[in-house]
XYZ file of C-alpha atoms in Angstrom:
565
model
C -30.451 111.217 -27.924
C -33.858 112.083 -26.922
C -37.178 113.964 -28.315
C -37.715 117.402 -27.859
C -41.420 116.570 -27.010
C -40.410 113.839 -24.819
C -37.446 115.736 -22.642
C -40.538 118.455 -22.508
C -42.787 116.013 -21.183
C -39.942 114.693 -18.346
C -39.927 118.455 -17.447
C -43.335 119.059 -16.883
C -43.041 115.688 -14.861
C -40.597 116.584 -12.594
C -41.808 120.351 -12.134
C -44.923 118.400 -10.591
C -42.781 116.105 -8.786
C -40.939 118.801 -7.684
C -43.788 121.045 -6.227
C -45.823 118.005 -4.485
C -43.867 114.674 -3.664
C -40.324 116.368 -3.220
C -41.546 119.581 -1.652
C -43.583 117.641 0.874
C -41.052 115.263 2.042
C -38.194 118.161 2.059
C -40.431 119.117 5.507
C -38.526 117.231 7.129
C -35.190 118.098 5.675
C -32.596 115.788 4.224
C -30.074 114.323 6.204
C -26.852 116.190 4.962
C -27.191 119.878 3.350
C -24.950 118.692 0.521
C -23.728 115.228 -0.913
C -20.849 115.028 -2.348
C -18.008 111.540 -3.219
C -14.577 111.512 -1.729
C -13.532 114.075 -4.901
C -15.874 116.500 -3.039
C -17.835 116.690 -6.584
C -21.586 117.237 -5.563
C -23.820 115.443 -7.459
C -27.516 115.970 -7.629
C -30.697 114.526 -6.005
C -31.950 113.137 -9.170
C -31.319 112.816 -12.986
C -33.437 112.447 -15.560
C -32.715 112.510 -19.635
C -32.862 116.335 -19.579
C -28.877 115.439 -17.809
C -28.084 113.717 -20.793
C -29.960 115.190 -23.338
C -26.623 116.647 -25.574
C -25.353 112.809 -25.751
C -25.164 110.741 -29.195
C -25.587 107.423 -28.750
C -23.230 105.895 -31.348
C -20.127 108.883 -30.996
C -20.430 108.996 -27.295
C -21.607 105.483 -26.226
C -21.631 103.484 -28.696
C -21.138 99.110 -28.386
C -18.782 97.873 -26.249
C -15.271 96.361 -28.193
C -16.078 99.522 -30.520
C -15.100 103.266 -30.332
C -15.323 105.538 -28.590
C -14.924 102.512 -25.712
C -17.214 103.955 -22.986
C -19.414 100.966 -22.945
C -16.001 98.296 -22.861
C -13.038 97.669 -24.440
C -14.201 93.775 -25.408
C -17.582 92.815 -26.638
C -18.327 90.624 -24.682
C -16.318 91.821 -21.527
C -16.930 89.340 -18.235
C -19.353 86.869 -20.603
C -16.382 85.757 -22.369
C -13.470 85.367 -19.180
C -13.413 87.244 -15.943
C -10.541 89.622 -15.490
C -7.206 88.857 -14.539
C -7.508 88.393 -10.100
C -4.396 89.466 -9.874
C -3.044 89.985 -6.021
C -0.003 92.145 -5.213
C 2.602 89.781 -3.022
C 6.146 89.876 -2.151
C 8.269 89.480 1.355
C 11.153 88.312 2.688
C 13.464 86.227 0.244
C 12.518 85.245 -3.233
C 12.277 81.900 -1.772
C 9.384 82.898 0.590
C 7.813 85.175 -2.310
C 7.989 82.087 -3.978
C 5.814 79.961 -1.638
C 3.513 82.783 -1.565
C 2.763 82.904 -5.124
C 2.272 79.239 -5.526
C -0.200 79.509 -2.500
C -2.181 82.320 -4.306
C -1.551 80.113 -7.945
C -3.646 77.289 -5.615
C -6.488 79.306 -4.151
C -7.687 79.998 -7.854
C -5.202 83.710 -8.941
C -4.766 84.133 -12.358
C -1.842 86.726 -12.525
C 1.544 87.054 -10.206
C 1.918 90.711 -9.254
C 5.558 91.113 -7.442
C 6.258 93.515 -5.086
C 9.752 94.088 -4.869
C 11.568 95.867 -1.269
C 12.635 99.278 -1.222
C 16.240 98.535 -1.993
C 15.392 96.459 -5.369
C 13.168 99.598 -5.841
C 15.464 102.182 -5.708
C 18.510 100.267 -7.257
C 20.796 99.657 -4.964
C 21.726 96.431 -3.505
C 21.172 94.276 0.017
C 24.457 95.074 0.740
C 24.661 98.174 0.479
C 24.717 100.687 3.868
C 21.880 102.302 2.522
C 19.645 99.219 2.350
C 19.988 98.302 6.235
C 16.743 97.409 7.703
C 14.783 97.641 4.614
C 16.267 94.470 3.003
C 12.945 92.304 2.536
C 10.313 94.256 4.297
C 8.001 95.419 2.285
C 8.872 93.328 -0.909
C 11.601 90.452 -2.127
C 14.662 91.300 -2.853
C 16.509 90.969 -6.008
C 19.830 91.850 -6.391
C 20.624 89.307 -9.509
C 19.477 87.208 -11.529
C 19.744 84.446 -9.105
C 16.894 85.360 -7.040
C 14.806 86.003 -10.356
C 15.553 82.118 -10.636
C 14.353 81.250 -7.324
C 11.267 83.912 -7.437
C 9.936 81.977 -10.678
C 11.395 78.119 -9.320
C 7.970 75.599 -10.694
C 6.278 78.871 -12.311
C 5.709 77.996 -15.894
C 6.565 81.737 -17.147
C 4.927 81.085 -20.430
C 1.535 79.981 -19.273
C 1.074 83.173 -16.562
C 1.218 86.574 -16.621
C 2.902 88.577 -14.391
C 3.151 92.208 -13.410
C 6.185 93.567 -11.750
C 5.723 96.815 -9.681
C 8.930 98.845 -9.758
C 9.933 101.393 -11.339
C 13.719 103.314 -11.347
C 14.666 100.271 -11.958
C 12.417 98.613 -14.031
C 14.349 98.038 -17.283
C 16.893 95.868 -14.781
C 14.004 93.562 -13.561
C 12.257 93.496 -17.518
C 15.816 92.462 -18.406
C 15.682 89.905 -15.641
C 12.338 88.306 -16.832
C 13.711 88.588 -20.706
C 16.863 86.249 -19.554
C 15.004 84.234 -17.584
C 12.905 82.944 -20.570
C 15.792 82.870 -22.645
C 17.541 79.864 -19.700
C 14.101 78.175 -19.554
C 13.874 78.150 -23.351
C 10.418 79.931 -23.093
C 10.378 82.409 -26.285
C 10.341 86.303 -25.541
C 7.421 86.814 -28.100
C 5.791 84.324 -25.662
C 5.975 86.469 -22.483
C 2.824 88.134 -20.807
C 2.818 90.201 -18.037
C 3.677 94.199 -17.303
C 6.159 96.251 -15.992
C 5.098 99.636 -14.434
C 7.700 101.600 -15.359
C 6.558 104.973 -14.866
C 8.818 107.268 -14.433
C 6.700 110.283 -14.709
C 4.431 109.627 -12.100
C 7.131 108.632 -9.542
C 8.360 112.618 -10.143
C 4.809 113.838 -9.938
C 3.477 111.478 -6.373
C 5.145 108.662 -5.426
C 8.849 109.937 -5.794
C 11.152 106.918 -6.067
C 13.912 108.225 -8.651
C 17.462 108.130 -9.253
C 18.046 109.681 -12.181
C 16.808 113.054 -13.797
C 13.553 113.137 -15.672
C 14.583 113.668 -19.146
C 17.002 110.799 -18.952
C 14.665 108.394 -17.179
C 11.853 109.247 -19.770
C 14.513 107.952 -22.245
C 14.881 104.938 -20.671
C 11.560 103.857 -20.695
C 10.842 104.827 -24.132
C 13.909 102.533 -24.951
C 11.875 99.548 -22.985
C 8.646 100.369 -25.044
C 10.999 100.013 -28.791
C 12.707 96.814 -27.119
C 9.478 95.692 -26.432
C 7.729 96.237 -30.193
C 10.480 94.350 -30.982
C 11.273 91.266 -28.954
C 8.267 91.010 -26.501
C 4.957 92.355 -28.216
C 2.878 90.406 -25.809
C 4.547 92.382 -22.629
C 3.367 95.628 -21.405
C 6.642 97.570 -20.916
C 4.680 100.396 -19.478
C 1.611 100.516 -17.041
C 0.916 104.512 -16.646
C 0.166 104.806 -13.259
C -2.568 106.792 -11.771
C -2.597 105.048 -8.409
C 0.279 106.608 -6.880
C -1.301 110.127 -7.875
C -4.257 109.331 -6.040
C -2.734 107.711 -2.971
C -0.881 110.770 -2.639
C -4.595 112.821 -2.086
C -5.560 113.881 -5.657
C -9.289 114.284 -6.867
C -10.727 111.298 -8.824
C -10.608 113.988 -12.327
C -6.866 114.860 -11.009
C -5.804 110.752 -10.920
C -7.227 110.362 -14.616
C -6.233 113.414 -16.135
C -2.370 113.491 -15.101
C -2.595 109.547 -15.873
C -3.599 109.972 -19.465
C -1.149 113.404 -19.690
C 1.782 111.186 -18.842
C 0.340 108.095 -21.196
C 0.178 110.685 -23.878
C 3.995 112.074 -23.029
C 5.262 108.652 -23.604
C 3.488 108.531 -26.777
C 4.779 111.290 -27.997
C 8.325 110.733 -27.067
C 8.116 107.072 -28.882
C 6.758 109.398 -31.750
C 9.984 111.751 -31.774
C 12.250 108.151 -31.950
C 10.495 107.392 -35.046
C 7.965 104.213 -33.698
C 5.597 103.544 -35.739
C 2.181 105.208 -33.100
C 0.275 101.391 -33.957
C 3.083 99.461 -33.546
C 3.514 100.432 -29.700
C 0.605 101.964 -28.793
C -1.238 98.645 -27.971
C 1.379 97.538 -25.597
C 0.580 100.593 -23.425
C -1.436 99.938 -20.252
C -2.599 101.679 -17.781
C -3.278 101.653 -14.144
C -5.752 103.097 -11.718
C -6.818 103.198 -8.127
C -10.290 102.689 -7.489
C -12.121 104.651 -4.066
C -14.830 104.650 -1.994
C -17.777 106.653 -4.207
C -18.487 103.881 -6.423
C -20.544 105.945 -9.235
C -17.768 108.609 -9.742
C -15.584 105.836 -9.772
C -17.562 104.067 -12.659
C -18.072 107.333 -14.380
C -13.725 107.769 -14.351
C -13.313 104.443 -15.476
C -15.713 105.373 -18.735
C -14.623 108.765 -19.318
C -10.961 107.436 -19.234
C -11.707 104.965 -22.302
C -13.812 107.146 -23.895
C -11.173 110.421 -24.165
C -8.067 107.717 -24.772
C -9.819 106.804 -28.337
C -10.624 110.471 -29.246
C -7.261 111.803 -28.070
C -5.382 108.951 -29.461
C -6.941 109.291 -32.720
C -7.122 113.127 -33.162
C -4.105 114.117 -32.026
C -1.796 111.378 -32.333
C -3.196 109.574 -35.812
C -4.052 105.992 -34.302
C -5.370 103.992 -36.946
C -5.442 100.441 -35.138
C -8.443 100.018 -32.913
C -5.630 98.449 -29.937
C -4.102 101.410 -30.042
C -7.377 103.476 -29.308
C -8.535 100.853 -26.415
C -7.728 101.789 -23.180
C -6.589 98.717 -20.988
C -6.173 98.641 -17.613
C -5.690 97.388 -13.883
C -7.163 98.443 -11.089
C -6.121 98.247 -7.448
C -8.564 99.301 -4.582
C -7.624 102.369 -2.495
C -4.947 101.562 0.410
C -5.491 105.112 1.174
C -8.441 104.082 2.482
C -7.829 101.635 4.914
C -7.640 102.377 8.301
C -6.204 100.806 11.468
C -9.473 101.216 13.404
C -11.755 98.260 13.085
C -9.785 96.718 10.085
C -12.340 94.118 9.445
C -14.078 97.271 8.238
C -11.948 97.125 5.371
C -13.455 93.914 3.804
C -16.321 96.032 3.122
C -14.429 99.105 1.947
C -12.355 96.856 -0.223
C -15.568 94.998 -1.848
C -17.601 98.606 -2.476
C -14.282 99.954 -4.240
C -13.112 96.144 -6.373
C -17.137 96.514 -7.634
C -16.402 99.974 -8.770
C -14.056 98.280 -10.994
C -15.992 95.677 -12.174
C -18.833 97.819 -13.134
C -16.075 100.354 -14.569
C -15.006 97.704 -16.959
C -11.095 96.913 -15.451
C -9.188 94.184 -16.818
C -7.157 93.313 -13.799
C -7.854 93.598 -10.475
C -6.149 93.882 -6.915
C -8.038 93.741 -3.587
C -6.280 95.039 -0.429
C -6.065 92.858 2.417
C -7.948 93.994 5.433
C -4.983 94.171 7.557
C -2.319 96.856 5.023
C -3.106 99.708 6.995
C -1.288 97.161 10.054
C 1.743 95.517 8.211
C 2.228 93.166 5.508
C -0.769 91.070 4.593
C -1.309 87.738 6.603
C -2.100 84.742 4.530
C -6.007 84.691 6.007
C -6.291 88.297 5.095
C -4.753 87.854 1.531
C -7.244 84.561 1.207
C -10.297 86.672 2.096
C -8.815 89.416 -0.267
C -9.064 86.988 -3.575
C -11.985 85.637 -2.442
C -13.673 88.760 -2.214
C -13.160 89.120 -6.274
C -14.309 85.470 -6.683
C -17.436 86.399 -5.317
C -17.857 89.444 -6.887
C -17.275 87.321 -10.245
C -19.477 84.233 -9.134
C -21.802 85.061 -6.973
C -22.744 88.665 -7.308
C -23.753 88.816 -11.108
C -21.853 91.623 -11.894
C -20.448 90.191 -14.463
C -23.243 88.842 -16.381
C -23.921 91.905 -18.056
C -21.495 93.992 -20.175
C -21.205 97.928 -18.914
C -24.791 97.152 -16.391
C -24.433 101.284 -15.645
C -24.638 102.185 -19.202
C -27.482 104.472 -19.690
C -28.135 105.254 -16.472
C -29.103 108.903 -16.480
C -26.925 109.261 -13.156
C -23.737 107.546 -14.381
C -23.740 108.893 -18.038
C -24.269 112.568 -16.432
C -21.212 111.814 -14.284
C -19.072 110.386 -16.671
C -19.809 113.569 -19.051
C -18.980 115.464 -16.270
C -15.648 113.611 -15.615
C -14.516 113.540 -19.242
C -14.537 117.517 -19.424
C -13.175 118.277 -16.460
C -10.241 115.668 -17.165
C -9.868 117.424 -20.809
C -9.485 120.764 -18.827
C -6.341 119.765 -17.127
C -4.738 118.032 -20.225
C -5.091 121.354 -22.255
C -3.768 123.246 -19.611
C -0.387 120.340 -19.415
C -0.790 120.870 -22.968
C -0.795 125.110 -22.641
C 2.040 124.766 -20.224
C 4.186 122.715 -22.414
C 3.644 124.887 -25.377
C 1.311 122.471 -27.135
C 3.474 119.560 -26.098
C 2.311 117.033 -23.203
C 5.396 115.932 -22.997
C 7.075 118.811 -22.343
C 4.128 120.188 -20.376
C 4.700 117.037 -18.033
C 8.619 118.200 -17.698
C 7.699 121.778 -17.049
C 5.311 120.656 -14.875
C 7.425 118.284 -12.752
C 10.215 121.135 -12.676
C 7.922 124.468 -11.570
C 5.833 121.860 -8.947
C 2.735 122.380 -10.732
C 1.496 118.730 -10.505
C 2.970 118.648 -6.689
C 0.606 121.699 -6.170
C -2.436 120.505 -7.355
C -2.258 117.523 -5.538
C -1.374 118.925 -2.257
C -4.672 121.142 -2.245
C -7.091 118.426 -3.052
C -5.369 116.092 -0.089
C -5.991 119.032 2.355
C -9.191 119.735 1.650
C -10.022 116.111 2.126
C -8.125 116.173 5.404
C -10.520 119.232 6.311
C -13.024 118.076 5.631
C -12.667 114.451 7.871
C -11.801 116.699 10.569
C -15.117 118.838 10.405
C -16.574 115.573 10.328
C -18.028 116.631 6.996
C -16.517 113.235 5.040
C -17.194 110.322 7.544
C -15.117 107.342 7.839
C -16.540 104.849 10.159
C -14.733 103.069 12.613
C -12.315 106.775 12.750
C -14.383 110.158 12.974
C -17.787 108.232 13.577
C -19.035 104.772 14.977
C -16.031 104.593 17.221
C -15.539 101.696 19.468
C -12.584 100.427 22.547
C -10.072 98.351 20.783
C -6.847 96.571 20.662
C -4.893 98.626 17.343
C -2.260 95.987 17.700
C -3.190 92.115 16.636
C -1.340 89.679 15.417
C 0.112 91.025 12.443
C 2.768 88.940 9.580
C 6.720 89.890 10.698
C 9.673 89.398 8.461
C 12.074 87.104 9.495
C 15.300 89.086 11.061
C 16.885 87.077 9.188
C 15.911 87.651 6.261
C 18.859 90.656 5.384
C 21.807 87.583 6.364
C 20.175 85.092 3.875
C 19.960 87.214 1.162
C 23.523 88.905 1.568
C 24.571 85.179 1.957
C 23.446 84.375 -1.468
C 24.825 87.748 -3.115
C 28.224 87.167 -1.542
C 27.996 83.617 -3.532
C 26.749 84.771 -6.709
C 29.546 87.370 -6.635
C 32.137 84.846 -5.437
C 31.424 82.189 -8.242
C 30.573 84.799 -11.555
C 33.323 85.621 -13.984
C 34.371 89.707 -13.194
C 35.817 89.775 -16.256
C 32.505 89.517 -17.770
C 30.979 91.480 -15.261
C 33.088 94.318 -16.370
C 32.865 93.932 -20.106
C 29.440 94.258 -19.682
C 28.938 97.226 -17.622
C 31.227 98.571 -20.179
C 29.295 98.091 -23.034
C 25.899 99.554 -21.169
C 28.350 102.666 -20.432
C 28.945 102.417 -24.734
C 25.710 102.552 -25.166
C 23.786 105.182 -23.015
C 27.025 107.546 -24.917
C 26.194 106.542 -28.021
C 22.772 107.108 -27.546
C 21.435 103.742 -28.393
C 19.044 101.779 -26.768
C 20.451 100.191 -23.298
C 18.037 97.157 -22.989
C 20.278 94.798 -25.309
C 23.373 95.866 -23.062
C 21.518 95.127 -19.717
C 20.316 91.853 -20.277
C 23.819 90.767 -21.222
C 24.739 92.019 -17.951
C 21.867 90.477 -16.083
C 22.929 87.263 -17.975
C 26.262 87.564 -16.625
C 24.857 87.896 -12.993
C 25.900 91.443 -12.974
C 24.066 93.171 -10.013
C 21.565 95.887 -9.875
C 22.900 97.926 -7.986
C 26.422 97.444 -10.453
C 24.257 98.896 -13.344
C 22.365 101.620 -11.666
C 25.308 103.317 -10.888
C 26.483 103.187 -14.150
C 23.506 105.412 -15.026
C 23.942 107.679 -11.933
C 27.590 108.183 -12.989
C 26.012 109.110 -16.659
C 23.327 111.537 -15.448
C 24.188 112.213 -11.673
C 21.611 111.897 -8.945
C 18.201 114.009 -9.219
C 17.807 115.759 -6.276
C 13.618 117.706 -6.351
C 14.547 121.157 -6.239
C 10.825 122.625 -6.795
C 9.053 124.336 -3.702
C 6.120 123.174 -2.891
C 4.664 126.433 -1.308
C-alpha cells in the first residue's frame, strides 16, 4: 500500500526519532514496563506504515457496504440511521416486563430485547419444583402463550424488532412470536427481530442445555429452514460470542470460537440441502465489547473482514448478504464491579464507543447498577441515554469506519484476523476438516472449556499482582456502603404467575393439548422439521415445559461429562 522509497524514508525518520526525542525522554522511564489490553496482547509504543506495509487497499480494506467488509457492512453506516439502541429488559410477570418495555419504547429505544427467567430458560415451567425461587428473578416468565400475549399487550409487533435471549428453548418462544402474529393478523414474512439460539456456545461457556449437542444442533438448523421459509426477515440465529467472553476468554478467543460455531451451523444447513444464499443472510451474530477500546475496534473489523473470505472460499457464498457480517453488541457485564458502581457509567460508555467505532448494528449498554441486582429504572434511563449521546452528541457517528487507516488500528486488526484464523484451522484440524464436527469434538474432549479457563486465570493473576488495574477494586479504593437501594422482585411474583398457568390449563382443550404433543413426538421420529408441530402446540396453549420434555424423553438429558483438568 505504500512506496518502497517512502516506507524507507519513515525508517530513517523514526531511527532519528528513535535515537534523540524517544531516547531522551525514556530517561525518565515510562510508567509501566509493558502495556498490554485486557487480552494481555502487548501492543507497541508507536506505528507507523512500515506496520502496515503488506496491506492492499482494495482486498483488505476496501469501501465500506463492499467486500471484504472491514471498513462497514453499509455504505453509509451511522449517516444513513443510527443502530438499533436496543436495551436488554425483563422481570417479574410479563405484565411488569410489559410496562418496562413501553417505558424504554417512550424514552426514545428502538428494539425490545427480552430477557426471559431461568425457568423459561431452561424449559421447564413456574410450577415446577425445580423452578422455586427463580420464578421471575432475573427475567419474565413464560410458560404459554398467554403471557406472550400479555408481554406484547399495545406493542405493534410489525413495526418493532425484537430480540429474544434464550436459548434451549428457543424454538418454543420463536414459535410463540410466529403465533402471536398469526392472532394479531400481522404476516410472518413481516416479523423482525432475533432469536439467539445458540446452542453451541451454551456447551462451550454459558452452559444452559437440556438436550445433547448433536440433537440440539438439529434443532436449530430446523429454526434456520423454517425461517428461509416463513420468516425471512427474522434472525433465527444470533451466534453468540458474549457468553464466551463473559466466561474469561481472550478478545481473539471470543471471535474465533464465535465465527467456528457460525460456520458449524452453516455447514450443517449445507448437509440438509439449504440453498448457502438463501439462509446465510438471516445469520447474525453477537459480541461483547470490553474495556481496551482499540483491540476491541480491531475484533470488530477483523470479524467482518474473515466472515466474507471464509464465507466465500470455503462455503461458495455468492450473495453479498451472505458475506456481510451483522451484528449486536452488548458491553462487558464482566466488567462491572460492585465497588463505586457509578464507575460503571464510564466503563460502559468507553466499551458502547468501541462498538460504535467497530461498526455494530445493535447495541446494549449495561446499567451501572448489574453487578448489584436487576437494573433500576434511573440506571436503565442513564444506560440508553448513554448511546443517545454517543449518537448525538459525540460525533461518532458522522463518519463511516473514523479508525480506518490508522496505522495503530489496521496493525491490530491484522494482528487479530490471523490469530483468529489460527484457532479456526485448528477447530477445523480437530474436526478432520469439518468445523462442525471440530465444534462437537471439541465440546466432547473440553478443548474449548480449556482454552477458556487459562485465559480467565491469567486475567485473574494478573488483577491480583495488580498488574491489570481496575479502579474503584485493586486501585483508587475508597469507604463505602456496597449495599444501596437496589430494584427487588415482588414475592409475589411466583403466586401470580402460577395463578395464571393454573387458568390457562384449567380453560384449554387437553384433548388438543395431547394431539399436539403427539404430533411433535411424530415428527422429531420421523426426522422432519419440529417447528410446524410446535407452533400448533403453542397455539393450543400447550406449555413449555409440556414440549421440552417431549424432547428430553426423545434424546434424554445431557449431563457434561468432559474434565476440565
Amino acid at each position: 500500500m505504500y512506496d518502497p522509497d517512502d516506507l524507507e524514508t519513515v525508517r530513517n525518520h523514526r531511527k532519528r526519532w528513535e535515537e534523540g526525542a524517544l531516547e531522551q525522554s525514556l530517561e525518565g522511564g515510562e510508567r509501566k514496563d509493558r502495556f498490554a489490553t485486557v487480552s494481555n496482547h502487548e501492543v507497541d509504543r508507536l506505528y507507523t506504515p512500515e506496520d502496515v506495509a503488506d496491506m492492499e487497499y482494495e482486498s483488505d480494506l476496501g469501501f465500506p457496504g463492499e467486500p471484504p467488509y472491514t471498513r462497514g457492512p453499509y455504505p453509509t453506516m451511522y449517516r444513513g440511521r443510527t443502530w438499533t439502541m436496543r436495551q436488554f429488559a425483563g422481570f417479574g410477570t410479563a405484565e411488569e416486563t410489559n410496562e418496562r418495555f413501553r417505558y424504554l419504547i417512550d424514552q426514545g429505544q428502538t428494539g425490545l430485547s427480552v430477557a426471559f427467567d431461568m425457568p423459561t430458560l431452561m424449559g421447564i415451567d413456574s410450577d415446577d419444583p425445580m423452578s422455586e425461587g427463580e420464578v421471575g428473578k432475573e427475567g419474565v416468565a413464560v410458560d404459554t402463550l398467554a403471557d406472550f400475549e400479555i408481554l406484547f399487550e399495545g406493542i405493534d409487533i410489525d413495526e418493532i424488532s425484537t430480540s429474544f435471549t434464550i436459548n434451549p428453548s428457543a424454538a418454543v418462544i420463536y414459535a410463540m412470536y410466529v403465533a402471536l402474529a398469526d392472532r394479531q393478523g400481522v404476516p410472518r414474512s413481516e416479523l423482525r427481530g432475533t432469536l439467539q439460539n445458540d446452542m453451541f456456545k451454551e456447551f462451550i461457556a454459558q452452559k444452559e442445555w437440556v438436550i445433547p449437542p448433536e440433537p440440539s444442533l438439529s434443532i436449530v438448523t430446523d429454526t434456520i429452514e423454517f425461517a428461509v421459509d416463513e420468516t425471512p426477515k427474522f434472525h433465527p440465529v444470533s451466534i453468540s460470542g458474549y457468553h464466551i467472553r463473559e466466561a474469561g476468554s481472550t478478545a481473539a478467543q471470543e471471535a474465533a470460537f464465535t465465527l467456528a460455531d457460525g460456520f458449524a451451523y452453516v455447514e450443517d444447513c449445507l448437509e440438509r440441502g439449504l440453498d448457502v444464499d438463501e439462509f446465510a443472510p438471516l445469520l447474525s451474530f453477537f459480541f461483547n465489547s470490553h474495556n481496551s477500546i482499540f483491540e476491541e475496534v480491531a475484533k470488530f473489523r477483523a470479524s467482518r473482514r474473515l466472515y466474507a473470505r471464509v464465507m466465500e472460499d470455503w462455503y461458495d457464498a455468492e450473495r453479498a448478504e451472505s458475506k456481510r457480517l451483522k451484528f449486536h453488541t452488548q458491553t462487558a457485564g464482566q466488567s462491572l464491579t460492585a465497588q463505586q458502581p457509578l464507575n460503571n457509567i464510564v466503563r460502559v460508555t468507553i466499551q458502547a464507543l468501541a462498538g460504535v467505532l467497530g461498526g455494530t448494528q445493535s447495541l446494549h449498554t449495561n446499567s451501572f447498577d448489574e453487578a448489584l441486582a436487576l437494573p433500576s429504572e434511573d440506571a436503565v434511563r442513564v444506560a440508553l441515554r448513554t448511546q443517545q449521546i454517543i449518537a448525538e452528541e459525540s460525533g461518532a457517528a458522522d463518519i463511516v469506519d473514523p479508525m480506518g487507516g490508522s496505522f495503530a488500528i489496521e496493525a491490530l486488526t491484522n494482528e487479530m484476523e490471523s490469530e483468529i484464523m489460527a484457532y479456526l484451522e485448528e477447530i477445523r484440524e480437530i474436526g478432520d476438516g469439518s468445523v462442525r464436527d471440530g465444534i462437537l469434538q471439541g465440546i466432547e474432549e473440553g478443548y474449548f472449556h480449556r482454552e477458556i479457563q487459562e485465559s480467565s486465570y491469567d486475567y485473574q493473576q494478573r488483577v491480583e499482582r495488580g498488574e491489570e488495574v481496575v479502579v474503584g477494586v485493586n486501585e483508587y479504593t475508597i469507604e463505602e456502603d456496597t449495599s444501596p437501594e437496589i430494584l427487588h422482585v415482588d414475592e409475589t411474583t411466583r403466586e401470580n404467575q402460577l395463578e395464571r398457568l393454573e387458568r390457562v390449563k384449567d380453560e384449554r382443550d387437553d384433548g388438543e393439548v395431547e394431539a399436539a404433543l403427539e404430533e411433535l413426538s411424530r415428527c422429531i421420529e420421523a426426522d422432519e422439521n419440529v417447528m410446524p408441530p410446535i407452533v400448533d402446540a403453542v397455539k393450543v396453549y400447550t406449555t413449555m415445559g409440556e414440549i421440552m420434555q417431549v424432547f428430553e424423553e426423545t434424546y434424554g438429558s445431557y449431563q457434561e461429562t468432559v474434565s476440565l483438568a
